[in-house]
Coordinates of N, CA, C and O in Angstrom, one line a residue:
X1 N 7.1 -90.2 -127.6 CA 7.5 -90.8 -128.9 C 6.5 -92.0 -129.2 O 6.0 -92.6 -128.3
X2 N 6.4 -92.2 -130.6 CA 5.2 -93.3 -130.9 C 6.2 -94.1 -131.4 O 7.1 -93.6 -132.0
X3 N 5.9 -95.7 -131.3 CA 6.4 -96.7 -131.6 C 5.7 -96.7 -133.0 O 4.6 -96.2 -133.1
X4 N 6.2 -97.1 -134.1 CA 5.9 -96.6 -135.9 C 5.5 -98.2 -136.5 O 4.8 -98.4 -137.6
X5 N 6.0 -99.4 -135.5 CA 5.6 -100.8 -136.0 C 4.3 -101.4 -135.5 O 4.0 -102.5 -135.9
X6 N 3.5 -100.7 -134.6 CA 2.3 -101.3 -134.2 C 1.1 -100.0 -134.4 O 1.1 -98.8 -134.1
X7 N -0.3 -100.9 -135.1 CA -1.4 -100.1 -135.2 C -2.0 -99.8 -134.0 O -1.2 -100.0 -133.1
X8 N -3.5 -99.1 -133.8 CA -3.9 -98.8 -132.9 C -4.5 -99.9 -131.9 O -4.6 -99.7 -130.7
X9 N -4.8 -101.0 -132.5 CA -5.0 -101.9 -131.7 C -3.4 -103.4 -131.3 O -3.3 -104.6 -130.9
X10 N -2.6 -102.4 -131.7 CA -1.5 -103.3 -131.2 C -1.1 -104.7 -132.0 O -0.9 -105.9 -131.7
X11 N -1.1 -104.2 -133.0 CA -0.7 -105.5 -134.3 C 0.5 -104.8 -134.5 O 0.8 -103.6 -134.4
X12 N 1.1 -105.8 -134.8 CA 2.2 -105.3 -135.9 C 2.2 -105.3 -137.0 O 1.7 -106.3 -137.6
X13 N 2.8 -104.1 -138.0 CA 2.7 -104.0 -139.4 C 3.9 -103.6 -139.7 O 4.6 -103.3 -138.7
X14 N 4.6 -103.5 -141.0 CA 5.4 -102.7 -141.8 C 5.0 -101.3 -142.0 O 4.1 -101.0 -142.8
X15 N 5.9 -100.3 -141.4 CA 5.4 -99.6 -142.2 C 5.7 -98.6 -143.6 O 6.9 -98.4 -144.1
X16 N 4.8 -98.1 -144.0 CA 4.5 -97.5 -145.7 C 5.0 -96.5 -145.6 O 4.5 -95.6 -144.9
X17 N 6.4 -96.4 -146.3 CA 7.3 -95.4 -146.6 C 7.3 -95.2 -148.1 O 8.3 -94.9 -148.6
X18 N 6.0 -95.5 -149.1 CA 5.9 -95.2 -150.1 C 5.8 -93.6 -150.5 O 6.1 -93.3 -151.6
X19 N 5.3 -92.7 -149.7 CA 5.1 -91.3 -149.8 C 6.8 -90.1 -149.0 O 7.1 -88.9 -148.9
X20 N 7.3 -91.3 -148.7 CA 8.6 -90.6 -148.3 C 9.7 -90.4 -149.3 O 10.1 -91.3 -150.1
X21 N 10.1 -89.3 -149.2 CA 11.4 -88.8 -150.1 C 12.5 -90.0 -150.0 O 12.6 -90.8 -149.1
X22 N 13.2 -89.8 -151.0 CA 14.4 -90.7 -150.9 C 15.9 -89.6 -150.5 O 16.3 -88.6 -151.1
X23 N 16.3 -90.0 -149.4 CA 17.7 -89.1 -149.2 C 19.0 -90.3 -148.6 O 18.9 -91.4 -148.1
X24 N 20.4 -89.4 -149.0 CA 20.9 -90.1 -148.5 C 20.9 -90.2 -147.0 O 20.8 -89.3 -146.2
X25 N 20.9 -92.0 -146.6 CA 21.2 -92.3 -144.9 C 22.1 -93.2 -144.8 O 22.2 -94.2 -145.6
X26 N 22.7 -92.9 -144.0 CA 24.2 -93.7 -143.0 C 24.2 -94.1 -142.0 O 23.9 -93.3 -141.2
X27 N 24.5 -95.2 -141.6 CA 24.7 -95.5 -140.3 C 25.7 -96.8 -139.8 O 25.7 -97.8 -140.4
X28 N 26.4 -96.5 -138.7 CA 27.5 -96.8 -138.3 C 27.2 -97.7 -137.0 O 27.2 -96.9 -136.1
X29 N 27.1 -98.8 -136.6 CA 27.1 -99.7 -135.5 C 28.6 -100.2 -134.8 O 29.7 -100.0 -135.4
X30 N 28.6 -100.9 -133.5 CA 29.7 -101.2 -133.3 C 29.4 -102.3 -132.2 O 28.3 -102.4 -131.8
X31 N 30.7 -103.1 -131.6 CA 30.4 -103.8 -131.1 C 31.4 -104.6 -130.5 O 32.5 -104.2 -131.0
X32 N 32.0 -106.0 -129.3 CA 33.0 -106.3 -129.6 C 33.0 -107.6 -129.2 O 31.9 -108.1 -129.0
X33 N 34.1 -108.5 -129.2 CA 34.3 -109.6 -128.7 C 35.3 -109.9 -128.1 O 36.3 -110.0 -128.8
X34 N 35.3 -110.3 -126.7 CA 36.2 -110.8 -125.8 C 36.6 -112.1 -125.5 O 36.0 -112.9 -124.9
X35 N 38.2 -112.5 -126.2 CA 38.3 -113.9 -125.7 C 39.5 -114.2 -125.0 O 40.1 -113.2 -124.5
X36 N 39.9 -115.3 -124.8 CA 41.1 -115.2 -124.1 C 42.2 -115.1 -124.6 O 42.3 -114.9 -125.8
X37 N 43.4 -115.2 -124.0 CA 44.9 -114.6 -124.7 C 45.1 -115.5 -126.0 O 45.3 -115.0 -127.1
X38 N 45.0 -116.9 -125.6 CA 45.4 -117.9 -126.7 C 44.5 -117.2 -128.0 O 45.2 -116.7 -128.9
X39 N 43.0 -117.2 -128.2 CA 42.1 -116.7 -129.6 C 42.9 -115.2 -129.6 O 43.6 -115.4 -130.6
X40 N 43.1 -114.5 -129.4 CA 43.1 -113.1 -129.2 C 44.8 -113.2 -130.2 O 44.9 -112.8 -131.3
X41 N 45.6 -113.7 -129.5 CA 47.2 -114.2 -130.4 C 47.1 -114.6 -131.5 O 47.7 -114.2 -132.4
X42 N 46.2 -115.9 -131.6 CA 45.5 -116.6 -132.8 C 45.0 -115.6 -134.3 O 45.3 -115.6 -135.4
X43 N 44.1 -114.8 -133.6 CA 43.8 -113.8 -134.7 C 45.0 -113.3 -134.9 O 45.7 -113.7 -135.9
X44 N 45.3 -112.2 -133.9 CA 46.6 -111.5 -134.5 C 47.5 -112.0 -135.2 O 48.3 -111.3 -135.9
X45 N 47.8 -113.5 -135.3 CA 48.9 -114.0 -136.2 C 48.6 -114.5 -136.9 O 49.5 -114.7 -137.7
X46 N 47.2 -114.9 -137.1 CA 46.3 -115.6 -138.3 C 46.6 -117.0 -138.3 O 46.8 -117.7 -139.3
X47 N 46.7 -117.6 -136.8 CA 46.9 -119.0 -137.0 C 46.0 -119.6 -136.5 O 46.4 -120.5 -135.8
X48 N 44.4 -119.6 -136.7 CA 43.1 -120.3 -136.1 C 43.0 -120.9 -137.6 O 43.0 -120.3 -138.6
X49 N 42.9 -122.2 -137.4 CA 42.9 -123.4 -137.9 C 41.7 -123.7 -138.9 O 41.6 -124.6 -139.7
X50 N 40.7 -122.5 -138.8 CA 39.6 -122.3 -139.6 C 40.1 -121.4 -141.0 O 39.6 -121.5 -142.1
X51 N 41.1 -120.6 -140.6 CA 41.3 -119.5 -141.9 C 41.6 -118.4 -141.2 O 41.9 -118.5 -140.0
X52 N 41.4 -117.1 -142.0 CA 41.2 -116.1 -141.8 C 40.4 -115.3 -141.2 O 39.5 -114.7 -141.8
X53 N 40.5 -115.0 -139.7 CA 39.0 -114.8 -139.0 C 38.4 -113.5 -139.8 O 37.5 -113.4 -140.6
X54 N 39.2 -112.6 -139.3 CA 38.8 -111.3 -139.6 C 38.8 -111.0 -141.2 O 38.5 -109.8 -141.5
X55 N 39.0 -111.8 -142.2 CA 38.4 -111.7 -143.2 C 37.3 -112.1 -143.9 O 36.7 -111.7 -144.8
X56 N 37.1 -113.5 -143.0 CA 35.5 -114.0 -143.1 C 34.8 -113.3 -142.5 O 33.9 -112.7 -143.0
X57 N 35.1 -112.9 -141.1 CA 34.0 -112.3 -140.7 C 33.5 -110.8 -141.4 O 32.4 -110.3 -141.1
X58 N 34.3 -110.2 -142.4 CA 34.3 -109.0 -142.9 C 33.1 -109.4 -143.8 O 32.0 -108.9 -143.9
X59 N 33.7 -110.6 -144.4 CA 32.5 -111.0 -145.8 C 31.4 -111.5 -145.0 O 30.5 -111.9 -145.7
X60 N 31.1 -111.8 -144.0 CA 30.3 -112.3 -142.9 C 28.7 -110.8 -142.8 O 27.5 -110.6 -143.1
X61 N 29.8 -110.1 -142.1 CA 29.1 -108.7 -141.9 C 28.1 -107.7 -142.8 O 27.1 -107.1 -142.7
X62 N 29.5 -108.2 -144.2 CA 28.3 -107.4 -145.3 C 27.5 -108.1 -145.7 O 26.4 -107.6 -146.1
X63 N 27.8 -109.5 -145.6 CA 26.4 -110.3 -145.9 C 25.4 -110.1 -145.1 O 24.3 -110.0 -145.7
X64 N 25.4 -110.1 -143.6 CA 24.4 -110.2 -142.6 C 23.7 -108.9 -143.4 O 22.6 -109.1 -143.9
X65 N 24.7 -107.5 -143.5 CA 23.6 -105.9 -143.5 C 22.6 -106.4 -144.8 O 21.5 -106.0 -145.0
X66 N 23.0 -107.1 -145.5 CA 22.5 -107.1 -147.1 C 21.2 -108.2 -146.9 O 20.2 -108.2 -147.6
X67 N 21.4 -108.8 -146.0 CA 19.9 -109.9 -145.7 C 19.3 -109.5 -144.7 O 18.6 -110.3 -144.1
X68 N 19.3 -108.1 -144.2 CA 18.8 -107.9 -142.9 C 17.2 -108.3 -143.2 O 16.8 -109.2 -142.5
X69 N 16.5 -108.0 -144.1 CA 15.3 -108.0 -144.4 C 14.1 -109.4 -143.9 O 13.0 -109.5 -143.6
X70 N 15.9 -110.3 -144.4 CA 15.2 -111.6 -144.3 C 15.7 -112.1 -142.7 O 15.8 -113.3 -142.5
X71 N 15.8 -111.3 -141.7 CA 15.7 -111.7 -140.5 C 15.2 -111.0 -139.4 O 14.8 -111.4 -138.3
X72 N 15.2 -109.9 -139.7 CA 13.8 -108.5 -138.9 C 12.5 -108.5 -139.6 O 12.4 -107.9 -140.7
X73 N 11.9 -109.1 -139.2 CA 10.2 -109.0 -139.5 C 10.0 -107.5 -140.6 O 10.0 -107.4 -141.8
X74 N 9.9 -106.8 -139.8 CA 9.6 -105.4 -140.2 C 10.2 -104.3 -141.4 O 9.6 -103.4 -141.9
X75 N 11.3 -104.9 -141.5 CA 12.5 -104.4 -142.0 C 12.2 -104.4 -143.6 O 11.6 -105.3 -144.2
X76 N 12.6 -103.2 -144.3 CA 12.1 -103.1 -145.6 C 13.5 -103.7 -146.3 O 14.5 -103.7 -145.7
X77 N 13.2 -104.3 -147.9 CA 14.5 -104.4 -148.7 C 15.0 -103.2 -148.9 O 14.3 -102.4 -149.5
X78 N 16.1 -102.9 -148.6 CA 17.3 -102.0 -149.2 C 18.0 -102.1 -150.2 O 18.7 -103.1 -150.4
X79 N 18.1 -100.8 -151.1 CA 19.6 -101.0 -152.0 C 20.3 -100.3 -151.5 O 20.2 -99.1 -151.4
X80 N 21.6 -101.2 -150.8 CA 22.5 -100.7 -150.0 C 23.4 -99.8 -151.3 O 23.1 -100.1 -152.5
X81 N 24.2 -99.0 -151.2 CA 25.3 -98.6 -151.6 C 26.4 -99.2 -151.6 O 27.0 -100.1 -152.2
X82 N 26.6 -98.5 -150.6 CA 27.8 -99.2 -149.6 C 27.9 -99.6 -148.5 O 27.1 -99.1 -147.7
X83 N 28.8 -100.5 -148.0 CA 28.7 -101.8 -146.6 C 30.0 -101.4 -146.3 O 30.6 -101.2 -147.3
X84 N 30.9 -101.3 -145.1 CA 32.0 -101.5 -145.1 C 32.5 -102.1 -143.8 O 32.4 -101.2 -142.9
X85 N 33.0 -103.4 -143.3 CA 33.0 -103.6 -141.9 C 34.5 -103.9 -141.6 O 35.3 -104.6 -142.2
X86 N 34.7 -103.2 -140.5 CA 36.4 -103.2 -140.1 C 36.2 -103.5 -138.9 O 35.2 -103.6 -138.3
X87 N 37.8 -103.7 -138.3 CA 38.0 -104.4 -136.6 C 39.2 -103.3 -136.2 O 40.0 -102.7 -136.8
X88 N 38.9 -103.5 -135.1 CA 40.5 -102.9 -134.5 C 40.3 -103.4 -133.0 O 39.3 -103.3 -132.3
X89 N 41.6 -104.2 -132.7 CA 42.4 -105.1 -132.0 C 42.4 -104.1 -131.1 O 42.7 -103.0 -131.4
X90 N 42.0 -104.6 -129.2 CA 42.3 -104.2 -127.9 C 42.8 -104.9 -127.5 O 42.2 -105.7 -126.8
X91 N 44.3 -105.0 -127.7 CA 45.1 -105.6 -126.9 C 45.1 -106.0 -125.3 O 45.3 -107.1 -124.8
X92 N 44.7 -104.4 -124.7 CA 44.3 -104.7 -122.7 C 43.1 -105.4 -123.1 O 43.1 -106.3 -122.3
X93 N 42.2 -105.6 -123.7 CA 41.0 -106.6 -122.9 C 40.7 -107.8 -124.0 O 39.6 -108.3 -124.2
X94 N 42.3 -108.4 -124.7 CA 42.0 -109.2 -125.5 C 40.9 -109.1 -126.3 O 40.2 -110.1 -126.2
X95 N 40.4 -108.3 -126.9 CA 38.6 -108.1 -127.1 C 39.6 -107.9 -129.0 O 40.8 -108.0 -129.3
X96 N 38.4 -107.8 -129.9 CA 38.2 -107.5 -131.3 C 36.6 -106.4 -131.4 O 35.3 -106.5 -131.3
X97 N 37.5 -105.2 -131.8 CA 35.6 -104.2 -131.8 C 35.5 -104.6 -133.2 O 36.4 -105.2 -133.8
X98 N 34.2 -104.2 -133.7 CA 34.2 -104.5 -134.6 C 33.0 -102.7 -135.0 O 32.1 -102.2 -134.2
X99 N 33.4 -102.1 -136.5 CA 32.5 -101.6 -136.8 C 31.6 -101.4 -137.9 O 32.3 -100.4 -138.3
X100 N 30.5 -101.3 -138.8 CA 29.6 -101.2 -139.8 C 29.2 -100.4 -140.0 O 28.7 -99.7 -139.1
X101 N 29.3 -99.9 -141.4 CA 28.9 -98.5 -141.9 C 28.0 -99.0 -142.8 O 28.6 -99.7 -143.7
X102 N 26.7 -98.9 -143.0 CA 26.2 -98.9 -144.4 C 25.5 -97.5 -144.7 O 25.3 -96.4 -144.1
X103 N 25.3 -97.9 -145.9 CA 24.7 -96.1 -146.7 C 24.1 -97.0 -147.8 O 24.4 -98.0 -148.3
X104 N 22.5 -95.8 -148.0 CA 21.8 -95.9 -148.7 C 21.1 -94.6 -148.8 O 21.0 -93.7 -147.9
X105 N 20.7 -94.6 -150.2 CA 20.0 -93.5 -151.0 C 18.8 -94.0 -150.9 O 18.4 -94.8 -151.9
X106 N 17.6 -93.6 -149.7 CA 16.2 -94.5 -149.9 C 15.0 -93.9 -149.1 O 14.9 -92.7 -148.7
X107 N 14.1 -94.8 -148.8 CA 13.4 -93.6 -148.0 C 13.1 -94.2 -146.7 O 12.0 -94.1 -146.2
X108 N 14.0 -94.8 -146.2 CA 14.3 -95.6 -144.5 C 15.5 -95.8 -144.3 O 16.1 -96.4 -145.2
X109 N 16.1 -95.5 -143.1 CA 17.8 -95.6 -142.7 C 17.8 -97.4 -142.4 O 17.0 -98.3 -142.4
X110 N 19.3 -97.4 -142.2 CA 20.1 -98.5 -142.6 C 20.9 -98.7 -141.2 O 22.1 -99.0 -141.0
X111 N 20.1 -98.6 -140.3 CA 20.5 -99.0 -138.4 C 20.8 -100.0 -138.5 O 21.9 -100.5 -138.5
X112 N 19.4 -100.6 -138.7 CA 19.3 -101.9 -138.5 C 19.8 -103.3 -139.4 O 19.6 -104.5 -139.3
X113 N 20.8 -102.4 -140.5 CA 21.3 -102.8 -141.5 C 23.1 -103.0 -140.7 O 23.7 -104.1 -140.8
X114 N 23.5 -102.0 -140.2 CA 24.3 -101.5 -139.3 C 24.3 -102.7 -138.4 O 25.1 -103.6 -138.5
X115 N 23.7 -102.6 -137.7 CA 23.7 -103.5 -136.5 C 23.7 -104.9 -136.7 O 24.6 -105.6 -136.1
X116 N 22.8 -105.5 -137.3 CA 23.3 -107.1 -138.2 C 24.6 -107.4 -138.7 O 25.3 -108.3 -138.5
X117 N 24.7 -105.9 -139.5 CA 26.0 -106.6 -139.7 C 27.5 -106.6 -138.1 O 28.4 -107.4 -138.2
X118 N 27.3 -106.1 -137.5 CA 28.2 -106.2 -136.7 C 27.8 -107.8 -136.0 O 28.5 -108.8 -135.7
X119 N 27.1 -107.7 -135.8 CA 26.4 -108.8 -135.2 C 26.6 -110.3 -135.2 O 26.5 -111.3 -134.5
X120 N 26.8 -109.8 -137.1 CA 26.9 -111.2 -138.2 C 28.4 -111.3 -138.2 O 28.8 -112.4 -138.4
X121 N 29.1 -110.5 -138.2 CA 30.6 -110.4 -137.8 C 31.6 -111.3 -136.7 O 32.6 -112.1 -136.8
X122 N 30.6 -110.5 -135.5 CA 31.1 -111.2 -134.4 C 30.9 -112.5 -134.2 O 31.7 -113.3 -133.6
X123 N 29.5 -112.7 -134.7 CA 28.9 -114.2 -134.4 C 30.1 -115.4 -135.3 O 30.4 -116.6 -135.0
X124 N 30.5 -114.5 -136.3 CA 31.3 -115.0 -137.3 C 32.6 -115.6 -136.8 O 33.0 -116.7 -137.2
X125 N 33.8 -114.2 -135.4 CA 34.1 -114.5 -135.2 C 34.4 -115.7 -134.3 O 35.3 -116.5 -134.3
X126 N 32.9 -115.6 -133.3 CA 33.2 -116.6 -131.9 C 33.2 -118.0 -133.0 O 34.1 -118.8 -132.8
X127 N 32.1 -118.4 -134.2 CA 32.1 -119.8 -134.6 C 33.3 -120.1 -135.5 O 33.5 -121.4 -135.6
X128 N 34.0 -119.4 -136.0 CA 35.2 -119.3 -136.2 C 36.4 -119.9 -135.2 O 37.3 -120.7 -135.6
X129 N 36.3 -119.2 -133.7 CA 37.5 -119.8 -132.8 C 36.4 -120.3 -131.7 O 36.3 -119.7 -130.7
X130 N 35.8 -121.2 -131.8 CA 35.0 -121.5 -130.7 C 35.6 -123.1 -130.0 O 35.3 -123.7 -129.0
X131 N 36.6 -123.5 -131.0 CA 37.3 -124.7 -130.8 C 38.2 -124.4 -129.7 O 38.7 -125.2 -128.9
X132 N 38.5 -123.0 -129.8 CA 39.8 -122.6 -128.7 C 39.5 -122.2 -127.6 O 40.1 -122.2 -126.6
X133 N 38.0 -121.8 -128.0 CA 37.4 -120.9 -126.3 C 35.8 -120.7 -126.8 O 35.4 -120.1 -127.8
X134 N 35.3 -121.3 -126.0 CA 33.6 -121.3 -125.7 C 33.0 -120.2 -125.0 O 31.8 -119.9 -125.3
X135 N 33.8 -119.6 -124.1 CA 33.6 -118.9 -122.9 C 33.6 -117.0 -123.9 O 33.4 -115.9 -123.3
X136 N 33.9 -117.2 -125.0 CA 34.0 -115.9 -125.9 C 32.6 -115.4 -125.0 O 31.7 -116.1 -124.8
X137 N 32.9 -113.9 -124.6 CA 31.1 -113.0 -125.3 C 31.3 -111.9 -125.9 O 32.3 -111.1 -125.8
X138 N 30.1 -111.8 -126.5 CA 30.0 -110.7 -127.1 C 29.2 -109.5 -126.7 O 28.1 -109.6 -126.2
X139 N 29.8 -108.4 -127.0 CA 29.1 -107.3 -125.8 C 29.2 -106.0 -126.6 O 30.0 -105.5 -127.4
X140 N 27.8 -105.5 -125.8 CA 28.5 -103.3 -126.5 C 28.1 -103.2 -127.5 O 28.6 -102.4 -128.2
X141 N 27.1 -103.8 -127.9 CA 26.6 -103.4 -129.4 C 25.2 -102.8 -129.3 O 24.2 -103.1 -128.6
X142 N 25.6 -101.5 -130.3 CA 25.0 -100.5 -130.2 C 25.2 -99.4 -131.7 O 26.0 -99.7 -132.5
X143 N 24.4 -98.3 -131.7 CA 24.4 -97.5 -133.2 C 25.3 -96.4 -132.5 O 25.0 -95.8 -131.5
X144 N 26.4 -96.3 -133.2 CA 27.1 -94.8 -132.8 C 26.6 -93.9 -133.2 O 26.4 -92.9 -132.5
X145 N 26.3 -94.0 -134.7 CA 25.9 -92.3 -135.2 C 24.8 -92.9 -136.6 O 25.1 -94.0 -137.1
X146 N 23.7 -92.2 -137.2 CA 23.1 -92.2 -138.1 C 22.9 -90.5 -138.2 O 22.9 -89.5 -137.5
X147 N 22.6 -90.9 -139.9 CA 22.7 -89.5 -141.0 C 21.1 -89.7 -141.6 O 20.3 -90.7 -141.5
X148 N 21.0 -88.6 -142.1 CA 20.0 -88.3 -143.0 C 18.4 -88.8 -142.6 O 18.3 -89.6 -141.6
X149 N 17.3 -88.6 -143.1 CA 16.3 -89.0 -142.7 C 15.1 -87.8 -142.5 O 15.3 -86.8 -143.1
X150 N 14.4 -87.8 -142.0 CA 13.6 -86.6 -141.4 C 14.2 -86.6 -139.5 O 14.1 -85.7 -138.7
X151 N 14.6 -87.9 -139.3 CA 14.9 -87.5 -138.1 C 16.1 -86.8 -137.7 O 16.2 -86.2 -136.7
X152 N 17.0 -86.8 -138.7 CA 18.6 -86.1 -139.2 C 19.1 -86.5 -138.3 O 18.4 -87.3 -137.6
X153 N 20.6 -86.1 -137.9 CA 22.0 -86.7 -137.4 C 21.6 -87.1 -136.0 O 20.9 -86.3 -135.3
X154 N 22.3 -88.7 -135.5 CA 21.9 -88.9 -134.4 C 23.7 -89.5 -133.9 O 24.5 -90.2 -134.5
X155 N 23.8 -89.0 -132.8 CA 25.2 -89.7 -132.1 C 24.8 -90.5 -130.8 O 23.8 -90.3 -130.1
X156 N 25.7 -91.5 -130.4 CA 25.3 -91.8 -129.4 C 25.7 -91.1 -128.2 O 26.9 -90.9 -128.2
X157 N 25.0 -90.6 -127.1 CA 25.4 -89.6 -126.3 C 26.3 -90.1 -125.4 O 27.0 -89.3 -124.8
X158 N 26.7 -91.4 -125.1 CA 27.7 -91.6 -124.3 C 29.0 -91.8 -125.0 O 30.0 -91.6 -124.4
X159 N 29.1 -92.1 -126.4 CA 30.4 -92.5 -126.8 C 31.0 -91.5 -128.0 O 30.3 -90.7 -128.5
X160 N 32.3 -91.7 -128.2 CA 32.7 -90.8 -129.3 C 32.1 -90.4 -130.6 O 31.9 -91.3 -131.5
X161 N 31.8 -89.0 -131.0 CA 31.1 -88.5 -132.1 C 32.6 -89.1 -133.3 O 32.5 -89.0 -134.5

C-alpha cells in the first residue's frame, strides 16, 4: 500500500482529488470515556454543574467534524451533509461511548471527519466534568465502518459490522 500524503522525495502534500468523481461517502467513528462513579451519576442525572454534558458535547462533536480541515494539515474542506453524534451509557465500566456518523457527497471520505468529531466530543466531555475527576481517559477510538469511495465498504475487523 502507498501512503497518498507524501511525494517521491518525502514531502508532504495535499492531495489532488480534482479528477475524482463525486459519490456518496459515510463514515462512522467511535470512542469512549471512563470516569468514576460520582461523573458517571453526574451525567446520568444531569447534575454537573457546567450544564448539560452530553448535549454540549453533541454540539461539540459536530462542530469538531465540520472544522476538521482547520486542524489536519492535509485534510480537504468538506460539504458535510450530515453529522450526527450520539452516546450510550456503560453502566459496568462507568464509561460514556460516544459515536459519529458524517456523510458527504464529494470526492474524499469523511474518516477523518468521523473521528474529530468523536474526539471533539469526548474531549468535551472530560473539560466539562474535569472539576469532579481529573483521572478521566479517553480510550478506543477508532473508524468502525466507511462507505463509498473507490476504496468501497470498509468494517472494522475486530468489532461489530
Amino acid at each position: 500500500m502507498e501512503l497518498t500524503h507524501f511525494d517521491e522525495n518525502g514531502t508532504a502534500f495535499m492531495v489532488d482529488v480534482t479528477e475524482k468523481n463525486d459519490t456518496v461517502r459515510e463514515a462512522t467513528a467511535t470512542g469512549k470515556i471512563v470516569v468514576n462513579q460520582e461523573v458517571y451519576e453526574a451525567i446520568c442525572a444531569g447534575t454537573v454543574g457546567k450544564g448539560d454534558v452530553l448535549g454540549v458535547a453533541t454540539t461539540a462533536g459536530i462542530m469538531g467534524a465540520k472544522r476538521t480541515f482547520e486542524l489536519i494539515p492535509m485534510c480537504h474542506i468538506l460539504p458535510i451533509s450530515n453529522c450526527s453524534v450520539t452516546f450510550k451509557m456503560l453502566p459496568e465500566e462507568y464509561a460514556v461511548q460516544c459515536f459519529c456518523t458524517v456523510k458527504v457527497t464529494g470526492k474524499t471520505g469523511v474518516e477523518m471527519e468521523a473521528l474529530t468529531g468523536v474526539s471533539t466530543a469526548l474531549l468535551t466531555v472530560y473539560d466539562m466534568c474535569k472539576a469532579l475527576d481529573k483521572s478521566m481517559e479517553i480510550q478506543e477510538i477508532y473508524l468502525c465502518k466507511k462507505t463509498g469511495g473507490k476504496s468501497g465498504t470498509y468494517f472494522h475487523e475486530s468489532k461489530e459490522k
